[in-house]
PDB file of C-alpha atoms in Angstrom:
ATOM      1  CA  MET A 184     -15.047   0.071 -24.654  1.00  0.00           C
ATOM      2  CA  ASN A 185     -12.735   2.485 -24.958  1.00  0.00           C
ATOM      3  CA  LEU A 186     -12.701   2.958 -20.902  1.00  0.00           C
ATOM      4  CA  ALA A 187     -13.281  -0.839 -19.881  1.00  0.00           C
ATOM      5  CA  LEU A 188     -10.414  -1.312 -21.940  1.00  0.00           C
ATOM      6  CA  THR A 189      -8.354   0.987 -20.213  1.00  0.00           C
ATOM      7  CA  VAL A 190      -9.513   0.126 -16.922  1.00  0.00           C
ATOM      8  CA  LEU A 191      -8.648  -3.489 -18.250  1.00  0.00           C
ATOM      9  CA  ASN A 192      -5.067  -2.939 -19.226  1.00  0.00           C
ATOM     10  CA  ILE A 193      -3.814  -0.882 -15.693  1.00  0.00           C
ATOM     11  CA  THR A 194      -5.024  -3.575 -13.692  1.00  0.00           C
ATOM     12  CA  ALA A 195      -4.033  -7.253 -15.638  1.00  0.00           C
ATOM     13  CA  PRO A 196      -0.688  -6.940 -15.110  1.00  0.00           C
ATOM     14  CA  VAL A 197      -1.483  -5.982 -11.358  1.00  0.00           C
ATOM     15  CA  PHE A 198      -3.043  -9.591 -11.016  1.00  0.00           C
ATOM     16  CA  LEU A 199      -1.613 -11.309 -13.654  1.00  0.00           C
ATOM     17  CA  LEU A 200       1.986 -10.780 -11.584  1.00  0.00           C
ATOM     18  CA  ALA A 201       0.332 -11.683  -8.227  1.00  0.00           C
ATOM     19  CA  ALA A 202      -0.855 -15.079 -10.193  1.00  0.00           C
ATOM     20  CA  VAL A 203       2.828 -16.316 -10.696  1.00  0.00           C
ATOM     21  CA  GLY A 204       3.765 -16.492  -7.537  1.00  0.00           C
ATOM     22  CA  PHE A 205       0.336 -17.271  -6.651  1.00  0.00           C
ATOM     23  CA  ILE A 206       0.715 -20.816  -8.743  1.00  0.00           C
ATOM     24  CA  TRP A 207       4.750 -20.749  -8.427  1.00  0.00           C
ATOM     25  CA  VAL A 208       3.800 -21.767  -5.069  1.00  0.00           C
ATOM     26  CA  LYS A 209       1.185 -24.374  -5.588  1.00  0.00           C
ATOM     27  CA  LEU A 210       3.269 -26.402  -8.395  1.00  0.00           C
ATOM     28  CA  GLY A 211       5.850 -26.516  -5.045  1.00  0.00           C
ATOM     29  CA  PHE A 212       8.669 -23.987  -6.056  1.00  0.00           C
ATOM     30  CA  GLU A 213      10.506 -22.731  -3.453  1.00  0.00           C
ATOM     31  CA  TYR A 214       9.715 -18.642  -2.382  1.00  0.00           C
ATOM     32  CA  ARG A 215      11.832 -17.263   0.249  1.00  0.00           C
ATOM     33  CA  VAL A 216       9.159 -14.698   1.132  1.00  0.00           C
ATOM     34  CA  GLU A 217      11.340 -13.296   4.268  1.00  0.00           C
ATOM     35  CA  PHE A 218      14.631 -12.857   2.164  1.00  0.00           C
ATOM     36  CA  VAL A 219      12.513 -11.365  -0.836  1.00  0.00           C
ATOM     37  CA  THR A 220      10.481  -9.197   1.301  1.00  0.00           C
ATOM     38  CA  ARG A 221      13.697  -7.910   3.306  1.00  0.00           C
ATOM     39  CA  MET A 222      15.590  -7.191   0.257  1.00  0.00           C
ATOM     40  CA  ALA A 223      12.520  -5.610  -1.363  1.00  0.00           C
ATOM     41  CA  MET A 224      11.522  -3.145   1.313  1.00  0.00           C
ATOM     42  CA  THR A 225      14.589  -2.259   2.458  1.00  0.00           C
ATOM     43  CA  LEU A 226      16.660  -2.308  -0.782  1.00  0.00           C
ATOM     44  CA  ALA A 227      14.227  -1.920  -4.100  1.00  0.00           C
ATOM     45  CA  VAL A 228      11.171   0.561  -2.593  1.00  0.00           C
ATOM     46  CA  PRO A 229      14.098   2.855  -1.222  1.00  0.00           C
ATOM     47  CA  CYS A 230      15.433   3.183  -4.262  1.00  0.00           C
ATOM     48  CA  LEU A 231      11.981   2.983  -6.155  1.00  0.00           C
ATOM     49  CA  ILE A 232      10.491   5.627  -3.573  1.00  0.00           C
ATOM     50  CA  PHE A 233      13.581   8.355  -3.605  1.00  0.00           C
ATOM     51  CA  VAL A 234      14.145   8.547  -7.480  1.00  0.00           C
ATOM     52  CA  ALA A 235      10.197   9.084  -8.152  1.00  0.00           C
ATOM     53  CA  LEU A 236      10.281  11.934  -5.844  1.00  0.00           C
ATOM     54  CA  MET A 237      14.159  13.222  -7.083  1.00  0.00           C
ATOM     55  CA  ASN A 238      11.990  13.048 -10.852  1.00  0.00           C
ATOM     56  CA  ILE A 239       8.747  13.772  -9.920  1.00  0.00           C
ATOM     57  CA  GLU A 240       7.270  17.599 -11.745  1.00  0.00           C
ATOM     58  CA  VAL A 241       5.227  18.322  -9.313  1.00  0.00           C
ATOM     59  CA  GLU A 242       4.776  21.812  -6.780  1.00  0.00           C
ATOM     60  CA  PRO A 243       6.023  20.797  -3.855  1.00  0.00           C
ATOM     61  CA  ALA A 244       2.683  22.749  -2.484  1.00  0.00           C
ATOM     62  CA  ALA A 245       0.593  19.879  -4.257  1.00  0.00           C
ATOM     63  CA  LEU A 246       2.833  16.978  -2.795  1.00  0.00           C
ATOM     64  CA  ALA A 247       2.255  18.780   0.892  1.00  0.00           C
ATOM     65  CA  ALA A 248      -1.937  19.279  -0.067  1.00  0.00           C
ATOM     66  CA  LEU A 249      -1.678  15.703  -1.044  1.00  0.00           C
ATOM     67  CA  SER A 250       0.178  14.400   2.514  1.00  0.00           C
ATOM     68  CA  LEU A 251      -2.781  16.563   4.146  1.00  0.00           C
ATOM     69  CA  ALA A 252      -5.228  14.945   2.150  1.00  0.00           C
ATOM     70  CA  SER A 253      -4.257  11.436   3.002  1.00  0.00           C
ATOM     71  CA  PHE A 254      -3.769  11.797   6.573  1.00  0.00           C
ATOM     72  CA  VAL A 255      -7.188  13.632   6.719  1.00  0.00           C
ATOM     73  CA  ALA A 256      -8.574  10.359   4.606  1.00  0.00           C
ATOM     74  CA  TYR A 257      -6.828   7.690   6.875  1.00  0.00           C
ATOM     75  CA  TRP A 258      -8.647   9.591  10.058  1.00  0.00           C
ATOM     76  CA  LEU A 259     -11.609   9.198   8.196  1.00  0.00           C
ATOM     77  CA  VAL A 260     -11.403   5.529   7.413  1.00  0.00           C
ATOM     78  CA  MET A 261     -10.304   4.842  11.140  1.00  0.00           C
ATOM     79  CA  VAL A 262     -13.553   6.343  12.495  1.00  0.00           C
ATOM     80  CA  GLY A 263     -15.500   4.893  10.342  1.00  0.00           C
ATOM     81  CA  CYS A 264     -14.186   1.295  10.932  1.00  0.00           C
ATOM     82  CA  PHE A 265     -13.984   2.207  14.631  1.00  0.00           C
ATOM     83  CA  ILE A 266     -17.870   2.051  14.322  1.00  0.00           C
ATOM     84  CA  VAL A 267     -18.079  -0.767  12.165  1.00  0.00           C
ATOM     85  CA  VAL A 268     -15.883  -2.866  14.674  1.00  0.00           C
ATOM     86  CA  LYS A 269     -17.880  -1.719  17.727  1.00  0.00           C
ATOM     87  CA  ALA A 270     -21.407  -2.042  16.161  1.00  0.00           C
ATOM     88  CA  ALA A 271     -20.860  -5.536  14.731  1.00  0.00           C
ATOM     89  CA  GLY A 272     -18.977  -6.126  18.350  1.00  0.00           C
ATOM     90  CA  LEU A 273     -15.813  -7.311  16.635  1.00  0.00           C
ATOM     91  CA  HIS A 274     -12.316  -7.698  18.726  1.00  0.00           C
ATOM     92  CA  SER A 275     -10.515  -4.858  18.203  1.00  0.00           C
ATOM     93  CA  GLN A 276      -7.345  -5.918  18.763  1.00  0.00           C
ATOM     94  CA  THR A 277      -7.496  -8.686  15.633  1.00  0.00           C
ATOM     95  CA  TYR A 278     -10.375  -6.153  13.107  1.00  0.00           C
ATOM     96  CA  LEU A 279      -9.412  -2.202  13.970  1.00  0.00           C
ATOM     97  CA  ALA A 280      -6.098  -2.218  12.253  1.00  0.00           C
ATOM     98  CA  PRO A 281      -6.497  -4.152   8.767  1.00  0.00           C
ATOM     99  CA  LEU A 282      -9.487  -2.716   7.836  1.00  0.00           C
ATOM    100  CA  ILE A 283      -7.514   0.692   7.970  1.00  0.00           C
ATOM    101  CA  PHE A 284      -4.296  -0.305   6.425  1.00  0.00           C
ATOM    102  CA  GLY A 285      -4.397  -1.266   2.951  1.00  0.00           C
ATOM    103  CA  ASN A 286      -1.913  -2.857   0.363  1.00  0.00           C
ATOM    104  CA  THR A 287      -0.656   0.607  -0.924  1.00  0.00           C
ATOM    105  CA  GLY A 288       2.667  -0.784  -1.859  1.00  0.00           C
ATOM    106  CA  ASN A 289       2.552  -4.591  -3.378  1.00  0.00           C
ATOM    107  CA  LEU A 290      -1.099  -2.623  -5.180  1.00  0.00           C
ATOM    108  CA  GLY A 291      -1.150   0.619  -5.108  1.00  0.00           C
ATOM    109  CA  LEU A 292       2.173   2.043  -6.402  1.00  0.00           C
ATOM    110  CA  PRO A 293       1.468  -0.448  -9.621  1.00  0.00           C
ATOM    111  CA  LEU A 294      -1.482   0.571  -9.802  1.00  0.00           C
ATOM    112  CA  ALA A 295      -0.506   4.359  -9.378  1.00  0.00           C
ATOM    113  CA  LEU A 296       2.456   4.080 -12.050  1.00  0.00           C
ATOM    114  CA  PHE A 297       0.089   2.112 -14.720  1.00  0.00           C
ATOM    115  CA  ALA A 298      -3.012   4.310 -14.472  1.00  0.00           C
ATOM    116  CA  PHE A 299      -1.403   7.736 -14.397  1.00  0.00           C
ATOM    117  CA  GLY A 300       2.415   7.444 -14.859  1.00  0.00           C
ATOM    118  CA  GLU A 301       5.554   8.439 -13.142  1.00  0.00           C
ATOM    119  CA  THR A 302       3.664  11.493 -11.835  1.00  0.00           C
ATOM    120  CA  GLY A 303       0.888   9.256 -10.194  1.00  0.00           C
ATOM    121  CA  LEU A 304       3.737   7.215  -9.120  1.00  0.00           C
ATOM    122  CA  GLY A 305       5.431  10.038  -7.161  1.00  0.00           C
ATOM    123  CA  TYR A 306       2.101  11.192  -5.750  1.00  0.00           C
ATOM    124  CA  ALA A 307       1.190   7.123  -4.319  1.00  0.00           C
ATOM    125  CA  VAL A 308       5.023   7.377  -2.926  1.00  0.00           C
ATOM    126  CA  VAL A 309       3.805  10.133  -0.926  1.00  0.00           C
ATOM    127  CA  VAL A 310       0.076   7.869   0.501  1.00  0.00           C
ATOM    128  CA  PHE A 311       2.457   5.299   0.991  1.00  0.00           C
ATOM    129  CA  ALA A 312       4.864   6.525   3.191  1.00  0.00           C
ATOM    130  CA  ILE A 313       1.868   8.418   5.400  1.00  0.00           C
ATOM    131  CA  MET A 314       0.511   5.053   5.744  1.00  0.00           C
ATOM    132  CA  ALA A 315       3.568   3.611   6.715  1.00  0.00           C
ATOM    133  CA  ILE A 316       3.830   6.254   9.412  1.00  0.00           C
ATOM    134  CA  LEU A 317       0.712   5.449  10.885  1.00  0.00           C
ATOM    135  CA  SER A 318       0.989   1.752  10.098  1.00  0.00           C
ATOM    136  CA  PHE A 319       4.276   1.395  12.514  1.00  0.00           C
ATOM    137  CA  THR A 320       2.873   3.743  15.507  1.00  0.00           C
ATOM    138  CA  ILE A 321      -0.996   3.817  15.874  1.00  0.00           C
ATOM    139  CA  GLY A 322      -1.324   0.298  14.096  1.00  0.00           C
ATOM    140  CA  ILE A 323       1.160  -1.962  16.027  1.00  0.00           C
ATOM    141  CA  TRP A 324      -0.683   0.435  19.177  1.00  0.00           C
ATOM    142  CA  MET A 325      -4.333  -1.084  18.193  1.00  0.00           C
ATOM    143  CA  VAL A 326      -2.664  -4.619  17.751  1.00  0.00           C
ATOM    144  CA  ALA A 327      -0.181  -4.973  19.960  1.00  0.00           C
ATOM    145  CA  GLY A 328      -1.329  -1.739  22.585  1.00  0.00           C
ATOM    146  CA  SER A 329       1.491   0.414  22.159  1.00  0.00           C
ATOM    147  CA  GLY A 330       3.203   2.138  19.052  1.00  0.00           C
ATOM    148  CA  SER A 331       7.108   2.349  18.404  1.00  0.00           C
ATOM    149  CA  PHE A 332       7.967   6.032  16.521  1.00  0.00           C
ATOM    150  CA  ARG A 333      11.663   4.298  16.401  1.00  0.00           C
ATOM    151  CA  ARG A 334      10.866   1.609  14.480  1.00  0.00           C
ATOM    152  CA  VAL A 335       9.396   4.792  12.049  1.00  0.00           C
ATOM    153  CA  ILE A 336      12.411   6.690  11.824  1.00  0.00           C
ATOM    154  CA  GLN A 337      14.738   3.213  11.095  1.00  0.00           C
ATOM    155  CA  GLU A 338      12.680   2.517   8.195  1.00  0.00           C
ATOM    156  CA  PRO A 339      14.684   2.510   4.993  1.00  0.00           C
ATOM    157  CA  LEU A 340      11.444   3.715   3.202  1.00  0.00           C
ATOM    158  CA  VAL A 341      10.779   6.484   5.539  1.00  0.00           C
ATOM    159  CA  GLY A 342      14.520   7.686   4.912  1.00  0.00           C
ATOM    160  CA  ALA A 343      14.009   7.726   1.684  1.00  0.00           C
ATOM    161  CA  THR A 344      10.837   9.531   1.583  1.00  0.00           C
ATOM    162  CA  LEU A 345      12.169  11.996   3.603  1.00  0.00           C
ATOM    163  CA  LEU A 346      15.575  12.239   1.269  1.00  0.00           C
ATOM    164  CA  GLY A 347      13.301  12.065  -2.057  1.00  0.00           C
ATOM    165  CA  ALA A 348      11.065  15.365  -0.813  1.00  0.00           C
ATOM    166  CA  LEU A 349      14.214  17.211   0.038  1.00  0.00           C
ATOM    167  CA  PHE A 350      15.872  17.123  -3.497  1.00  0.00           C
ATOM    168  CA  LEU A 351      12.431  17.936  -5.130  1.00  0.00           C
ATOM    169  CA  TRP A 352      12.318  20.812  -2.502  1.00  0.00           C
ATOM    170  CA  GLN A 353      15.856  22.015  -3.291  1.00  0.00           C
ATOM    171  CA  GLY A 354      15.993  20.993  -7.047  1.00  0.00           C
ATOM    172  CA  TRP A 355      19.120  18.477  -6.218  1.00  0.00           C
ATOM    173  CA  GLU A 356      19.844  15.950  -8.573  1.00  0.00           C
ATOM    174  CA  THR A 357      21.939  12.848  -8.043  1.00  0.00           C
ATOM    175  CA  PRO A 358      24.858  12.115 -10.848  1.00  0.00           C
ATOM    176  CA  GLU A 359      23.402  10.703 -14.003  1.00  0.00           C
ATOM    177  CA  PHE A 360      25.269   7.199 -13.415  1.00  0.00           C
ATOM    178  CA  LEU A 361      24.261   7.322  -9.677  1.00  0.00           C
ATOM    179  CA  THR A 362      20.226   7.849 -11.051  1.00  0.00           C
ATOM    180  CA  ASN A 363      20.433   4.733 -13.624  1.00  0.00           C
ATOM    181  CA  ALA A 364      22.171   2.252 -10.808  1.00  0.00           C
ATOM    182  CA  ILE A 365      19.496   3.485  -8.130  1.00  0.00           C
ATOM    183  CA  GLU A 366      16.607   3.529 -11.056  1.00  0.00           C
ATOM    184  CA  LEU A 367      17.294   0.336 -11.881  1.00  0.00           C
ATOM    185  CA  ILE A 368      17.301  -1.109  -8.500  1.00  0.00           C
ATOM    186  CA  GLY A 369      14.238   0.507  -7.767  1.00  0.00           C
ATOM    187  CA  GLN A 370      13.211  -1.180 -11.140  1.00  0.00           C
ATOM    188  CA  MET A 371      12.754  -4.567  -8.801  1.00  0.00           C
ATOM    189  CA  ALA A 372      10.372  -3.329  -6.557  1.00  0.00           C
ATOM    190  CA  ILE A 373       7.181  -3.857  -8.073  1.00  0.00           C
ATOM    191  CA  PRO A 374       7.256  -7.221  -9.600  1.00  0.00           C
ATOM    192  CA  MET A 375       9.323  -8.071  -6.582  1.00  0.00           C
ATOM    193  CA  MET A 376       6.239  -7.165  -4.693  1.00  0.00           C
ATOM    194  CA  LEU A 377       3.355  -8.636  -6.819  1.00  0.00           C
ATOM    195  CA  ILE A 378       5.225 -11.830  -7.324  1.00  0.00           C
ATOM    196  CA  THR A 379       5.446 -12.274  -3.212  1.00  0.00           C
ATOM    197  CA  LEU A 380       2.012 -10.836  -2.734  1.00  0.00           C
ATOM    198  CA  GLY A 381       0.636 -13.531  -4.796  1.00  0.00           C
ATOM    199  CA  VAL A 382       3.094 -16.809  -2.799  1.00  0.00           C
ATOM    200  CA  ALA A 383       2.019 -15.299   0.629  1.00  0.00           C
ATOM    201  CA  VAL A 384      -1.922 -15.020  -0.315  1.00  0.00           C
ATOM    202  CA  ALA A 385      -1.586 -18.657  -1.391  1.00  0.00           C
ATOM    203  CA  ARG A 386      -0.198 -19.813   1.705  1.00  0.00           C
ATOM    204  CA  LEU A 387      -2.928 -18.807   4.174  1.00  0.00           C
ATOM    205  CA  GLU A 388      -5.129 -20.524   5.316  1.00  0.00           C
ATOM    206  CA  THR A 389      -8.578 -19.080   6.231  1.00  0.00           C
ATOM    207  CA  LYS A 390     -11.876 -20.706   7.792  1.00  0.00           C
ATOM    208  CA  ALA A 391     -15.478 -18.507   7.937  1.00  0.00           C
ATOM    209  CA  MET A 392     -15.180 -16.421   4.531  1.00  0.00           C
ATOM    210  CA  THR A 393     -18.407 -15.143   4.798  1.00  0.00           C
ATOM    211  CA  GLN A 394     -17.825 -12.468   7.344  1.00  0.00           C
ATOM    212  CA  ALA A 395     -14.652 -11.959   5.574  1.00  0.00           C
ATOM    213  CA  VAL A 396     -15.885 -10.929   2.534  1.00  0.00           C
ATOM    214  CA  VAL A 397     -18.727  -8.903   4.275  1.00  0.00           C
ATOM    215  CA  LEU A 398     -16.058  -7.043   5.894  1.00  0.00           C
ATOM    216  CA  SER A 399     -14.338  -6.408   2.517  1.00  0.00           C
ATOM    217  CA  VAL A 400     -17.103  -4.923   1.407  1.00  0.00           C
ATOM    218  CA  ILE A 401     -17.857  -2.530   4.033  1.00  0.00           C
ATOM    219  CA  LYS A 402     -13.757  -1.623   3.678  1.00  0.00           C
ATOM    220  CA  VAL A 403     -13.458  -0.672   0.494  1.00  0.00           C
ATOM    221  CA  ILE A 404     -17.245   1.736   0.631  1.00  0.00           C
ATOM    222  CA  ILE A 405     -15.691   3.327   3.790  1.00  0.00           C
ATOM    223  CA  CYS A 406     -11.579   3.570   2.298  1.00  0.00           C
ATOM    224  CA  ALA A 407     -13.250   4.916  -1.361  1.00  0.00           C
ATOM    225  CA  ALA A 408     -15.309   7.582   0.115  1.00  0.00           C
ATOM    226  CA  ALA A 409     -12.785   8.328   2.557  1.00  0.00           C
ATOM    227  CA  GLY A 410     -10.541   8.873  -0.190  1.00  0.00           C
ATOM    228  CA  TRP A 411     -12.877  11.120  -2.117  1.00  0.00           C
ATOM    229  CA  VAL A 412     -14.066  13.477   0.574  1.00  0.00           C
ATOM    230  CA  ALA A 413      -9.936  14.516   1.748  1.00  0.00           C
ATOM    231  CA  ALA A 414      -9.148  14.976  -1.728  1.00  0.00           C
ATOM    232  CA  THR A 415     -12.380  16.673  -2.645  1.00  0.00           C
ATOM    233  CA  TRP A 416     -11.857  18.784   1.251  1.00  0.00           C
ATOM    234  CA  PHE A 417      -8.149  19.603   0.238  1.00  0.00           C
ATOM    235  CA  GLY A 418      -8.790  20.836  -3.857  1.00  0.00           C
ATOM    236  CA  LEU A 419      -6.602  18.816  -5.090  1.00  0.00           C
ATOM    237  CA  GLY A 420      -5.952  18.192  -8.872  1.00  0.00           C
ATOM    238  CA  PRO A 421      -7.010  14.682 -11.031  1.00  0.00           C
ATOM    239  CA  ILE A 422      -4.132  12.765 -10.258  1.00  0.00           C
ATOM    240  CA  ALA A 423      -3.331  13.160  -7.232  1.00  0.00           C
ATOM    241  CA  ALA A 424      -7.228  12.898  -6.040  1.00  0.00           C
ATOM    242  CA  GLY A 425      -7.604   9.484  -8.420  1.00  0.00           C
ATOM    243  CA  VAL A 426      -4.197   8.499  -6.813  1.00  0.00           C
ATOM    244  CA  LEU A 427      -5.102   8.697  -3.010  1.00  0.00           C
ATOM    245  CA  ILE A 428      -8.544   7.474  -3.624  1.00  0.00           C
ATOM    246  CA  VAL A 429      -6.931   3.763  -5.774  1.00  0.00           C
ATOM    247  CA  GLN A 430      -4.430   4.209  -2.358  1.00  0.00           C
ATOM    248  CA  VAL A 431      -6.465   4.446   0.501  1.00  0.00           C
ATOM    249  CA  ALA A 432      -9.310   1.902  -1.169  1.00  0.00           C
ATOM    250  CA  THR A 433      -6.726  -1.268  -2.231  1.00  0.00           C
ATOM    251  CA  PRO A 434      -7.019  -4.136  -0.037  1.00  0.00           C
ATOM    252  CA  VAL A 435      -5.525  -5.542   3.639  1.00  0.00           C
ATOM    253  CA  ALA A 436      -1.837  -6.251   3.832  1.00  0.00           C
ATOM    254  CA  VAL A 437      -0.389  -9.181   4.271  1.00  0.00           C
ATOM    255  CA  THR A 438       1.798  -7.630   6.541  1.00  0.00           C
ATOM    256  CA  SER A 439      -1.817  -7.047   9.063  1.00  0.00           C
ATOM    257  CA  TYR A 440      -1.590 -10.550   9.360  1.00  0.00           C
ATOM    258  CA  LEU A 441       2.306 -10.859  10.648  1.00  0.00           C
ATOM    259  CA  LEU A 442       1.371  -8.113  13.100  1.00  0.00           C
ATOM    260  CA  ALA A 443      -1.426 -10.447  13.609  1.00  0.00           C
ATOM    261  CA  GLU A 444       0.743 -13.022  14.449  1.00  0.00           C
ATOM    262  CA  LYS A 445       3.667 -11.543  16.212  1.00  0.00           C
ATOM    263  CA  TYR A 446       1.561  -9.898  18.813  1.00  0.00           C
ATOM    264  CA  GLY A 447      -0.978 -12.597  19.815  1.00  0.00           C
ATOM    265  CA  ALA A 448      -3.843 -11.552  18.020  1.00  0.00           C
ATOM    266  CA  ASP A 449      -5.925 -13.365  16.776  1.00  0.00           C
ATOM    267  CA  ALA A 450      -4.539 -14.183  13.063  1.00  0.00           C
ATOM    268  CA  GLN A 451      -6.888 -16.857  11.167  1.00  0.00           C
ATOM    269  CA  PRO A 452      -9.746 -13.871  10.604  1.00  0.00           C
ATOM    270  CA  VAL A 453      -7.096 -11.633   9.762  1.00  0.00           C
ATOM    271  CA  ALA A 454      -5.714 -14.314   6.627  1.00  0.00           C
ATOM    272  CA  GLY A 455      -9.548 -14.529   6.133  1.00  0.00           C
ATOM    273  CA  LEU A 456     -10.172 -10.873   5.597  1.00  0.00           C
ATOM    274  CA  VAL A 457      -6.579 -10.828   3.895  1.00  0.00           C
ATOM    275  CA  VAL A 458      -7.753 -13.146   0.858  1.00  0.00           C
ATOM    276  CA  ALA A 459     -10.873 -12.155   0.927  1.00  0.00           C
ATOM    277  CA  SER A 460     -10.273  -8.423   0.206  1.00  0.00           C
ATOM    278  CA  THR A 461      -7.578  -9.433  -1.869  1.00  0.00           C
ATOM    279  CA  LEU A 462      -9.748 -11.332  -4.296  1.00  0.00           C
ATOM    280  CA  PHE A 463     -12.843  -9.241  -4.152  1.00  0.00           C
ATOM    281  CA  SER A 464     -10.007  -5.704  -5.234  1.00  0.00           C
ATOM    282  CA  VAL A 465     -10.001  -7.915  -8.523  1.00  0.00           C
ATOM    283  CA  LEU A 466     -13.694  -6.593  -9.174  1.00  0.00           C
ATOM    284  CA  ALA A 467     -13.275  -3.573  -6.763  1.00  0.00           C
ATOM    285  CA  LEU A 468      -9.975  -1.713  -8.125  1.00  0.00           C
ATOM    286  CA  PRO A 469     -11.093  -1.369 -11.560  1.00  0.00           C
ATOM    287  CA  LEU A 470     -14.597   0.227 -10.674  1.00  0.00           C
ATOM    288  CA  ILE A 471     -12.540   2.610  -8.906  1.00  0.00           C
ATOM    289  CA  LEU A 472      -9.891   2.790 -11.355  1.00  0.00           C
ATOM    290  CA  ALA A 473     -13.006   3.812 -14.024  1.00  0.00           C
ATOM    291  CA  PHE A 474     -14.638   6.355 -11.230  1.00  0.00           C
ATOM    292  CA  VAL A 475     -11.633   8.195 -11.575  1.00  0.00           C
ATOM    293  CA  ILE A 476      -9.706   8.244 -14.610  1.00  0.00           C
TER     294      ILE A 476
END
């Protein structure tokens, strides 16, 4: 019973905030996703990442091990999802990237914070950054046939990660007044991302959900297993291992749908995957958290 209450306390705020966005749209109120997303990804999330890394009390070697484990986990996921897509006769351009890259930002960061505290958030930021680098290079190549390393280095969240890692490595700290200001801006990120997730899901139109549900279940199994294998392989500590497994197992990100629209892939099945995997995560993520806590 205590474990169930712990998991409920961790996951309920995440899905309640997403529900706020969902209900907001269904009531007919205006919500400018493009503006909010740009503010979150350009300002709030980079500030959150920088402060989390600067303040985390973890040995740099542990973060390096987590970074390597994250790369290995995602490569394992790529192999597993590639086999599934080919075996099912699905179109790689449409299905492969969404099945690989999860919602490590909107969903993964809040879950890590609520489940493992500030240390967990610092670890989750590392996994998030690794996912972003792979998504903006290999992920775009999968969807569009070409990657974009320039886009990676231009992303504020990547710059914030590198700068935060430098401050952590050198033991530097910004002046207290500046830290407080950056921290205050960063505190906007999690509620903004969760509410926007609910808004985006509410606006998606989906069809043929049976296939999307089956693929969502397969995705969670592959991703959770890959995270566990990588964490075991690199001998990660309990918190780092838990964060890695949860982050890799997050549902399909809304950005996968936007990329499919932008680069001419079949966006409708991707929209179905976003909705199905997000709804399924209401059941799957508490079970994963119960396993890793």
